[in-house]
CSV table of N, CA and C in Angstrom, one decimal:
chain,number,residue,atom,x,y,z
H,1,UNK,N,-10.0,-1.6,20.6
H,1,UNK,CA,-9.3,-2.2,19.5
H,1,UNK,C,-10.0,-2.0,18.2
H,2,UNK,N,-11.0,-1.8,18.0
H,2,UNK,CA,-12.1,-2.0,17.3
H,2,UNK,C,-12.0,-0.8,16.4
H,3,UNK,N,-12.3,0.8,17.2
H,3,UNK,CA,-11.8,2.1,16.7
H,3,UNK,C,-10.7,2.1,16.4
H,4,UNK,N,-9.5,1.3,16.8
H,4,UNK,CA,-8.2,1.6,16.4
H,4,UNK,C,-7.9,1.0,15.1
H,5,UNK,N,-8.4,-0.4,15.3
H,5,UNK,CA,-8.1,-0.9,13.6
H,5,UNK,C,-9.0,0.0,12.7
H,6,UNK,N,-10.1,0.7,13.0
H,6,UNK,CA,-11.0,1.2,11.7
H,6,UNK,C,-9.7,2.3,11.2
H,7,UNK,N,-8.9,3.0,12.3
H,7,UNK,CA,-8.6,4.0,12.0
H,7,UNK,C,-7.4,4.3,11.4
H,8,UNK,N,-6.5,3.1,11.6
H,8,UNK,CA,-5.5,2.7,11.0
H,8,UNK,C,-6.2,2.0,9.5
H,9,UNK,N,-6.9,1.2,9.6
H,9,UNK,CA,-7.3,0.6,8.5
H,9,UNK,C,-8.2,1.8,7.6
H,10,UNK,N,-8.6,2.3,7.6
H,10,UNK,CA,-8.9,3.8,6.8
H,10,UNK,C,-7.8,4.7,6.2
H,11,UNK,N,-6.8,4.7,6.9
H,11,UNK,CA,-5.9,5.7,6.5
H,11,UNK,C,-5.1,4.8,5.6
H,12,UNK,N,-4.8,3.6,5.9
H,12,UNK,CA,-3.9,2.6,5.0
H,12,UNK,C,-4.7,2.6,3.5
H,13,UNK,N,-6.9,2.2,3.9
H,13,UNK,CA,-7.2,1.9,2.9
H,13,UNK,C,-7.0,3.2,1.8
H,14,UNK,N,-6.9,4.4,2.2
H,14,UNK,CA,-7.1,5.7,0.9
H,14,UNK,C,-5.9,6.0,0.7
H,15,UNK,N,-5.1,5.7,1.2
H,15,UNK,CA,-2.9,6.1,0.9
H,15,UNK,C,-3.3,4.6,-0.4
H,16,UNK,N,-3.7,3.7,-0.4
H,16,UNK,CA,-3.2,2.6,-1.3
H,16,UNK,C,-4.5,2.7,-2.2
H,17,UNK,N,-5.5,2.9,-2.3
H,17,UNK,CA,-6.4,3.3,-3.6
H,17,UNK,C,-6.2,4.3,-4.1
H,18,UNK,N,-5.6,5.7,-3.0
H,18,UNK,CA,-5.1,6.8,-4.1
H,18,UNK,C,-3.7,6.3,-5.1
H,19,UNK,N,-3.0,5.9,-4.3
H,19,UNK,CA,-1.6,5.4,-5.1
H,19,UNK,C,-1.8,4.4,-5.9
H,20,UNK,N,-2.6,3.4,-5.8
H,20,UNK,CA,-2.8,2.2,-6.2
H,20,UNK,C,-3.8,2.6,-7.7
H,21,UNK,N,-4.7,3.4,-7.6
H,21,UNK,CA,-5.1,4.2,-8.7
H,21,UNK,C,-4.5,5.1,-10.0
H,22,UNK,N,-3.8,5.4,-9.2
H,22,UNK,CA,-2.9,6.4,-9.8
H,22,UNK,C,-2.1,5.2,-10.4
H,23,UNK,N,-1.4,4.6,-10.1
H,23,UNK,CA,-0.5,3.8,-11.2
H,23,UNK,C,-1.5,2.9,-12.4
H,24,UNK,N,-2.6,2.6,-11.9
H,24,UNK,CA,-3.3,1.8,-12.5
H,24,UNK,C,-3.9,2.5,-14.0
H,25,UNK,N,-4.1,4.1,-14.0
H,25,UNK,CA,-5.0,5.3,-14.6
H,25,UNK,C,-4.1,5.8,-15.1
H,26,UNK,N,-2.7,5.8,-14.9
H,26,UNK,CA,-1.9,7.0,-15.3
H,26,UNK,C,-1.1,6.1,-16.2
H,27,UNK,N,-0.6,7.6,-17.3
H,27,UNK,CA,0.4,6.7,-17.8
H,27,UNK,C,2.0,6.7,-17.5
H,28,UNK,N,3.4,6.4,-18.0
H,28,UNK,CA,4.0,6.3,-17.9
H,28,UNK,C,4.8,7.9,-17.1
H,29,UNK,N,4.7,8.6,-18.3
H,29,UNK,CA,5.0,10.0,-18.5
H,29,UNK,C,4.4,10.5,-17.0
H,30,UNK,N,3.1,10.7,-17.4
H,30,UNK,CA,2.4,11.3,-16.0
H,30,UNK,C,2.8,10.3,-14.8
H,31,UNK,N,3.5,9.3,-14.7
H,31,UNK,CA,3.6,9.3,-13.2
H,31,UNK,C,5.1,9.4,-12.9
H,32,UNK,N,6.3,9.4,-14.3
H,32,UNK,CA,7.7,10.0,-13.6
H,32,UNK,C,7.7,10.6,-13.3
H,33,UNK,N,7.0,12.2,-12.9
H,33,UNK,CA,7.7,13.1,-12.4
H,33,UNK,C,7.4,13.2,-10.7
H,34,UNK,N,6.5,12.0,-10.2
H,34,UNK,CA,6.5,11.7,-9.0
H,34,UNK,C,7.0,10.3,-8.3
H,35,UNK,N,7.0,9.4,-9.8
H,35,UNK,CA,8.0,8.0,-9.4
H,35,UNK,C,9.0,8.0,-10.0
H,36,UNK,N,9.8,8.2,-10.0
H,36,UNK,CA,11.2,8.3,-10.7
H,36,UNK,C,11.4,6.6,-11.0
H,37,UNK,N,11.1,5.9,-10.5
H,37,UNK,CA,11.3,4.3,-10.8
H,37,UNK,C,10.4,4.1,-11.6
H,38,UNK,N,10.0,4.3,-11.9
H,38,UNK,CA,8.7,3.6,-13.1
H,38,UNK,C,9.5,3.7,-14.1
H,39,UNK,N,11.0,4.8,-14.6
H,39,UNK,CA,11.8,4.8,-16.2
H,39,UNK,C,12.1,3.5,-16.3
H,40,UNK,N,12.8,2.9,-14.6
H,40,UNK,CA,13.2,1.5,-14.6
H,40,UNK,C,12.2,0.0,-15.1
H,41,UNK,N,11.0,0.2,-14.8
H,41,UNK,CA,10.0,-1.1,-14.0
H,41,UNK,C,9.4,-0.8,-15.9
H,42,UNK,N,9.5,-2.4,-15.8
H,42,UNK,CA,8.1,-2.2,-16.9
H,42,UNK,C,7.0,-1.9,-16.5
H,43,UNK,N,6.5,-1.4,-17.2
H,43,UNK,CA,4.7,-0.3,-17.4
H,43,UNK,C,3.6,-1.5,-16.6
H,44,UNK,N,3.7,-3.2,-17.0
H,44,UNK,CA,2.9,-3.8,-16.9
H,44,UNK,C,3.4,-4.0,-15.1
H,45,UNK,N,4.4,-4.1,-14.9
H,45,UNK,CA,4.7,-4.2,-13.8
H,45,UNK,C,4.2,-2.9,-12.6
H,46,UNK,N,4.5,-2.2,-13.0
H,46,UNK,CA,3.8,-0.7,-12.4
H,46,UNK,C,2.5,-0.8,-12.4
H,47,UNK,N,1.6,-1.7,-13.5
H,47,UNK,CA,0.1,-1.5,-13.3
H,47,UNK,C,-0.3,-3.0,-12.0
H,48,UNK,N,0.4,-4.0,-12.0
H,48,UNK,CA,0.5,-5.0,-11.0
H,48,UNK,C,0.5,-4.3,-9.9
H,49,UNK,N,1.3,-3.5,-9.5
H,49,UNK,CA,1.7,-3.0,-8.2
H,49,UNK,C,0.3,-2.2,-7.7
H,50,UNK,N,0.0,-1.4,-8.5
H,50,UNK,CA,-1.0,-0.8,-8.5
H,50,UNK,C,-2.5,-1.8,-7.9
H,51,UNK,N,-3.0,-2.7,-9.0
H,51,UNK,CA,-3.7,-3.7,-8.4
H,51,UNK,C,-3.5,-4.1,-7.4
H,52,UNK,N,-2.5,-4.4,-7.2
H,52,UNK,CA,-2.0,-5.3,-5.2
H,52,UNK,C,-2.4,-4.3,-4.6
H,53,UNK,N,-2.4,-3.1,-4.8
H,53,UNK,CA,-2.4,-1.9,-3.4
H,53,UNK,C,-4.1,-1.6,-3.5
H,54,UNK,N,-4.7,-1.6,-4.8
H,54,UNK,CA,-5.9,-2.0,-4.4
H,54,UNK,C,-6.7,-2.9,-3.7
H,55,UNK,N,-6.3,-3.6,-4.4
H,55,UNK,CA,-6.9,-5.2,-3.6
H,55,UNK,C,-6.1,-4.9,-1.9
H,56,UNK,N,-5.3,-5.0,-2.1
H,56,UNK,CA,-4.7,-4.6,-0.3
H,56,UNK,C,-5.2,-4.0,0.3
H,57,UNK,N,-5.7,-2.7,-0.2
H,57,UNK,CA,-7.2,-2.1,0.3
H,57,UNK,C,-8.0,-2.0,0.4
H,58,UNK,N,-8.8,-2.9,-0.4
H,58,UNK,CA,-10.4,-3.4,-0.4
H,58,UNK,C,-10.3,-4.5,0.8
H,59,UNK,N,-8.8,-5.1,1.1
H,59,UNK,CA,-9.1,-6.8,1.7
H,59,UNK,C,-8.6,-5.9,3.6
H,60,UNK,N,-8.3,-5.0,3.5
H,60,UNK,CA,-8.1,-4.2,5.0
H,60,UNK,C,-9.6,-3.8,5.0
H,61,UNK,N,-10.5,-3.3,4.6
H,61,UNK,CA,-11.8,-2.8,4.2
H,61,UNK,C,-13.0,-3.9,4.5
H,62,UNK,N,-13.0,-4.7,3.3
H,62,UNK,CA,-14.1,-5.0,3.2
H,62,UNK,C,-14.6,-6.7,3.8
H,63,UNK,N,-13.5,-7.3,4.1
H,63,UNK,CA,-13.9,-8.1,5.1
H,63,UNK,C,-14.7,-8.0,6.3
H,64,UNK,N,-13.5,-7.3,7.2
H,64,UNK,CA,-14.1,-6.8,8.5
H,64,UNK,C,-15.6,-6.0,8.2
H,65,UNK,N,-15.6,-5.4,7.2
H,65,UNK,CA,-16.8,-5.0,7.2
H,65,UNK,C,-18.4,-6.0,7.3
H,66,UNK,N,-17.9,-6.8,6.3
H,66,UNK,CA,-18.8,-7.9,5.8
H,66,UNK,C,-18.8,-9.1,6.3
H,67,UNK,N,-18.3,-9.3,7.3
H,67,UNK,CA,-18.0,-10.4,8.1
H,67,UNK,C,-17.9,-11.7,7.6
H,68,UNK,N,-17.3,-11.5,6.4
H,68,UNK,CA,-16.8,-12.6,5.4
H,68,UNK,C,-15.2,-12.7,5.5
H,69,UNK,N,-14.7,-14.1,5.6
H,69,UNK,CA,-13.5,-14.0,5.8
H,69,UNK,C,-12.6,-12.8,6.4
H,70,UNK,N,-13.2,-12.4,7.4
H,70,UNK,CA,-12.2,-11.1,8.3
H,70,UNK,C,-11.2,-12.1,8.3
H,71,UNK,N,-10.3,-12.7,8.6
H,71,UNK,CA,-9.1,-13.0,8.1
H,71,UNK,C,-8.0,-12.2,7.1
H,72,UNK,N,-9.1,-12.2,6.4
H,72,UNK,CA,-8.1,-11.4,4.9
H,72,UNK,C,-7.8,-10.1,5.2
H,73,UNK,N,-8.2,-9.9,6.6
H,73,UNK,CA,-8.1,-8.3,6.5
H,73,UNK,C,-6.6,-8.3,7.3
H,74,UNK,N,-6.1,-9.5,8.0
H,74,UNK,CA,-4.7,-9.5,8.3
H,74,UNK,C,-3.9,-10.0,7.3
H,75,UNK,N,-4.3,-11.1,6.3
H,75,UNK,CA,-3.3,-11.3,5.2
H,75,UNK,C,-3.3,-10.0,4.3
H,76,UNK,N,-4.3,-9.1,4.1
H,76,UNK,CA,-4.2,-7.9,3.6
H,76,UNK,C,-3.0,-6.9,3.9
H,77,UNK,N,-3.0,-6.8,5.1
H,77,UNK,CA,-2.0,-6.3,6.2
H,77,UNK,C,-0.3,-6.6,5.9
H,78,UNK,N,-0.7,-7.7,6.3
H,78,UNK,CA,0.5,-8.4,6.4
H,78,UNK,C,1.3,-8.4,4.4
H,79,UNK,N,0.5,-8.7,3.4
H,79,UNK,CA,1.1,-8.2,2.1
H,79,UNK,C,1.4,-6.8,1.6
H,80,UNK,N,0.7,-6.3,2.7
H,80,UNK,CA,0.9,-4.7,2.6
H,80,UNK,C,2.5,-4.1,2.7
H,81,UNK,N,2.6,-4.7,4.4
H,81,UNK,CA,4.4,-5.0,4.8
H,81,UNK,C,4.8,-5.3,3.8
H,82,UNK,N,4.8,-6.4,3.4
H,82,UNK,CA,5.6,-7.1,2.3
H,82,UNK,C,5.9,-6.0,1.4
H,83,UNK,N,5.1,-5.8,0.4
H,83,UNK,CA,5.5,-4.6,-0.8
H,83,UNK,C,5.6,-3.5,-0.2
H,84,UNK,N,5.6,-2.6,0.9
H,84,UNK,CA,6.4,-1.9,1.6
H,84,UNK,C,8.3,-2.1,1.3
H,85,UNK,N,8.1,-3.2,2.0
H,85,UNK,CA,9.9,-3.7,2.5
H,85,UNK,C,9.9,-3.9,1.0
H,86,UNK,N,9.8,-4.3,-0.1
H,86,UNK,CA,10.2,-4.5,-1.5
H,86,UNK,C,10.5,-3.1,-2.0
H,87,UNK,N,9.2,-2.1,-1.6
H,87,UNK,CA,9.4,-1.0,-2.5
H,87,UNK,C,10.8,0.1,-2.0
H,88,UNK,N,10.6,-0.5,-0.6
H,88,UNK,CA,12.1,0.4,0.3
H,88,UNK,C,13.0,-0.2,-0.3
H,89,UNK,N,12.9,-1.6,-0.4
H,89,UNK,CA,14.6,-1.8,-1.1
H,89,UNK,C,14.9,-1.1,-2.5
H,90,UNK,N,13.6,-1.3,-3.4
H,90,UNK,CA,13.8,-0.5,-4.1
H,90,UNK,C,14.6,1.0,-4.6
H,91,UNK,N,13.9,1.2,-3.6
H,91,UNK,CA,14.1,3.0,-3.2
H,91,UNK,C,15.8,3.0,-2.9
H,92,UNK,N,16.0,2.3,-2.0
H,92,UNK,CA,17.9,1.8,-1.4
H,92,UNK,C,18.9,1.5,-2.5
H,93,UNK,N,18.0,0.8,-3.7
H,93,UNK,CA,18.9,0.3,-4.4
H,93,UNK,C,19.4,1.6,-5.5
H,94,UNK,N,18.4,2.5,-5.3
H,94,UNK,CA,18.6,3.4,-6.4
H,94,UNK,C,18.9,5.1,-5.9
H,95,UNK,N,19.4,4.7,-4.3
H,95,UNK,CA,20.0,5.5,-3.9
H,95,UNK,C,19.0,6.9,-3.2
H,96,UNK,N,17.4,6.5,-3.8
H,96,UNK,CA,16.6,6.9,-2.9
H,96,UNK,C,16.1,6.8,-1.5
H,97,UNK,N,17.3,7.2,-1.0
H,97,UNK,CA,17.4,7.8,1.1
H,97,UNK,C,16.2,8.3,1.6
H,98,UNK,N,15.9,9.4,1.0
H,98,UNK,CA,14.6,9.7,1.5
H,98,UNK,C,13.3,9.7,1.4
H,99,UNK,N,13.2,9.0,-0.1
H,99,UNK,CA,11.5,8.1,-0.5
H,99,UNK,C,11.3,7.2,0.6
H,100,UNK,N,12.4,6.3,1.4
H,100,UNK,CA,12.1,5.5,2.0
H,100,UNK,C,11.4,5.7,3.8
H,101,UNK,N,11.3,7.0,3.9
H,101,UNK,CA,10.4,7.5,5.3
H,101,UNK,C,9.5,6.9,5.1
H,102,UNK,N,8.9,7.3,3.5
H,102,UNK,CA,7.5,7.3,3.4
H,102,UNK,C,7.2,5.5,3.8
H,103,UNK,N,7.7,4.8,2.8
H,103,UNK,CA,7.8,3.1,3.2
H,103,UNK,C,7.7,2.6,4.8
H,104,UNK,N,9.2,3.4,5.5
H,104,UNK,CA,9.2,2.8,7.0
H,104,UNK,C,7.3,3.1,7.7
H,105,UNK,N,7.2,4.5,7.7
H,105,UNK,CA,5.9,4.7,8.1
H,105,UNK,C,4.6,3.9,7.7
H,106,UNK,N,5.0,3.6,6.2
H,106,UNK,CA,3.6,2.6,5.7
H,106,UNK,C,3.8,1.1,6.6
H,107,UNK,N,5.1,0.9,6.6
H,107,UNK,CA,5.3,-0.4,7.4
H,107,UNK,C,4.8,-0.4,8.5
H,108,UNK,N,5.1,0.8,9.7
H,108,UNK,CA,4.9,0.5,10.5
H,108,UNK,C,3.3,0.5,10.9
H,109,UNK,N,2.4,1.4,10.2
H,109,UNK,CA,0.9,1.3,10.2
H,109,UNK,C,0.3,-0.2,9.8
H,110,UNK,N,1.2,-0.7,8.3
H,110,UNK,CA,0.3,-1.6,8.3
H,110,UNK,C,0.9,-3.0,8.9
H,111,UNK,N,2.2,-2.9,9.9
H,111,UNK,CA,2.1,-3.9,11.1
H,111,UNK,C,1.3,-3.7,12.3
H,112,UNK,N,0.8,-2.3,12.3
H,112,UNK,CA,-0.4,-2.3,13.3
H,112,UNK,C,-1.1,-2.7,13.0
H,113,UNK,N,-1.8,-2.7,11.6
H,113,UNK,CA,-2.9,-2.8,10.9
H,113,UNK,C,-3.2,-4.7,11.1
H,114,UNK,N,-2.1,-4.9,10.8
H,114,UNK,CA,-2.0,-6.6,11.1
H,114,UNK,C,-2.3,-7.0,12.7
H,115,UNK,N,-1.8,-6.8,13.5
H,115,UNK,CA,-1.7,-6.9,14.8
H,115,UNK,C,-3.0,-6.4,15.5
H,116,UNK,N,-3.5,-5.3,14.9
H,116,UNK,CA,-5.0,-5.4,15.5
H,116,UNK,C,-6.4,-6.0,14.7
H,117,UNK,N,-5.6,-6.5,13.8
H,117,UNK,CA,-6.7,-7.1,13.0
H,117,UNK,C,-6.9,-8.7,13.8
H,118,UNK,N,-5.4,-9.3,13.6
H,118,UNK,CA,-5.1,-10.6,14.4
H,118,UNK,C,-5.8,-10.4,16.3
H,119,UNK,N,-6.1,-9.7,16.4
H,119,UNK,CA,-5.9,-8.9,18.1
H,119,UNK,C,-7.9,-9.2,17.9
H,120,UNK,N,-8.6,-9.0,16.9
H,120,UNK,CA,-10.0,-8.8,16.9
H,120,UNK,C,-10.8,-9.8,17.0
């Protein structure tokens, strides 16, 4: 269980500090031509999202590591889901069908991610 959460929890933590960086570093311009929703979302809002997917990934990381509040590494998890299922609706509402793979799949990782963290 132990290998399986690091390995799931690795791949979740560098998908959400790369992206979670990238919104945070970039500006508007430089990231429409790969988020088309950011013309919509205010700028400050885009750089929040960003933070949450950091922090979402330092708190799948660095608990379990540190043996401080491992806890947070399933509420990590578990907020993860959450802005997943927000950013699919997203994607739904604006008629992006196929951005939303990418979402189902983050969901379903970081319900594993949850489940074996809860499981440890």
């Amino acid at each position: 269980m132990d290998v399986a959460y690091w390995i799931v929890a690795a791949l979740l933590a560098f998908f959400y500090l790369y992206a979670g960086g990238k919104k945070v570093a970039r500006s508007k311009e430089q990231l429409a031509p790969m988020m088309g929703w950011v013309d919509t979302v205010p700028m400050a809002a885009v750089r929040g999202i960003g933070v949450v997917e950091i922090l979402g990934a330092a708190g799948l990381i660095l608990p379990p590591l540190t043996g401080i509040a491992p806890v947070l590494a399933l509420v990590s998890a578990l907020g993860l889901v959450v802005l997943q299922l927000l950013a699919g609706g997203l994607h739904l509402s604006r008629g992006e069908v196929k951005e939303t793979g990418l979402n189902a799949a983050l969901i379903v990782l970081a319900a594993v991610a949850a489940w074996l963290a809860a499981a440890r």
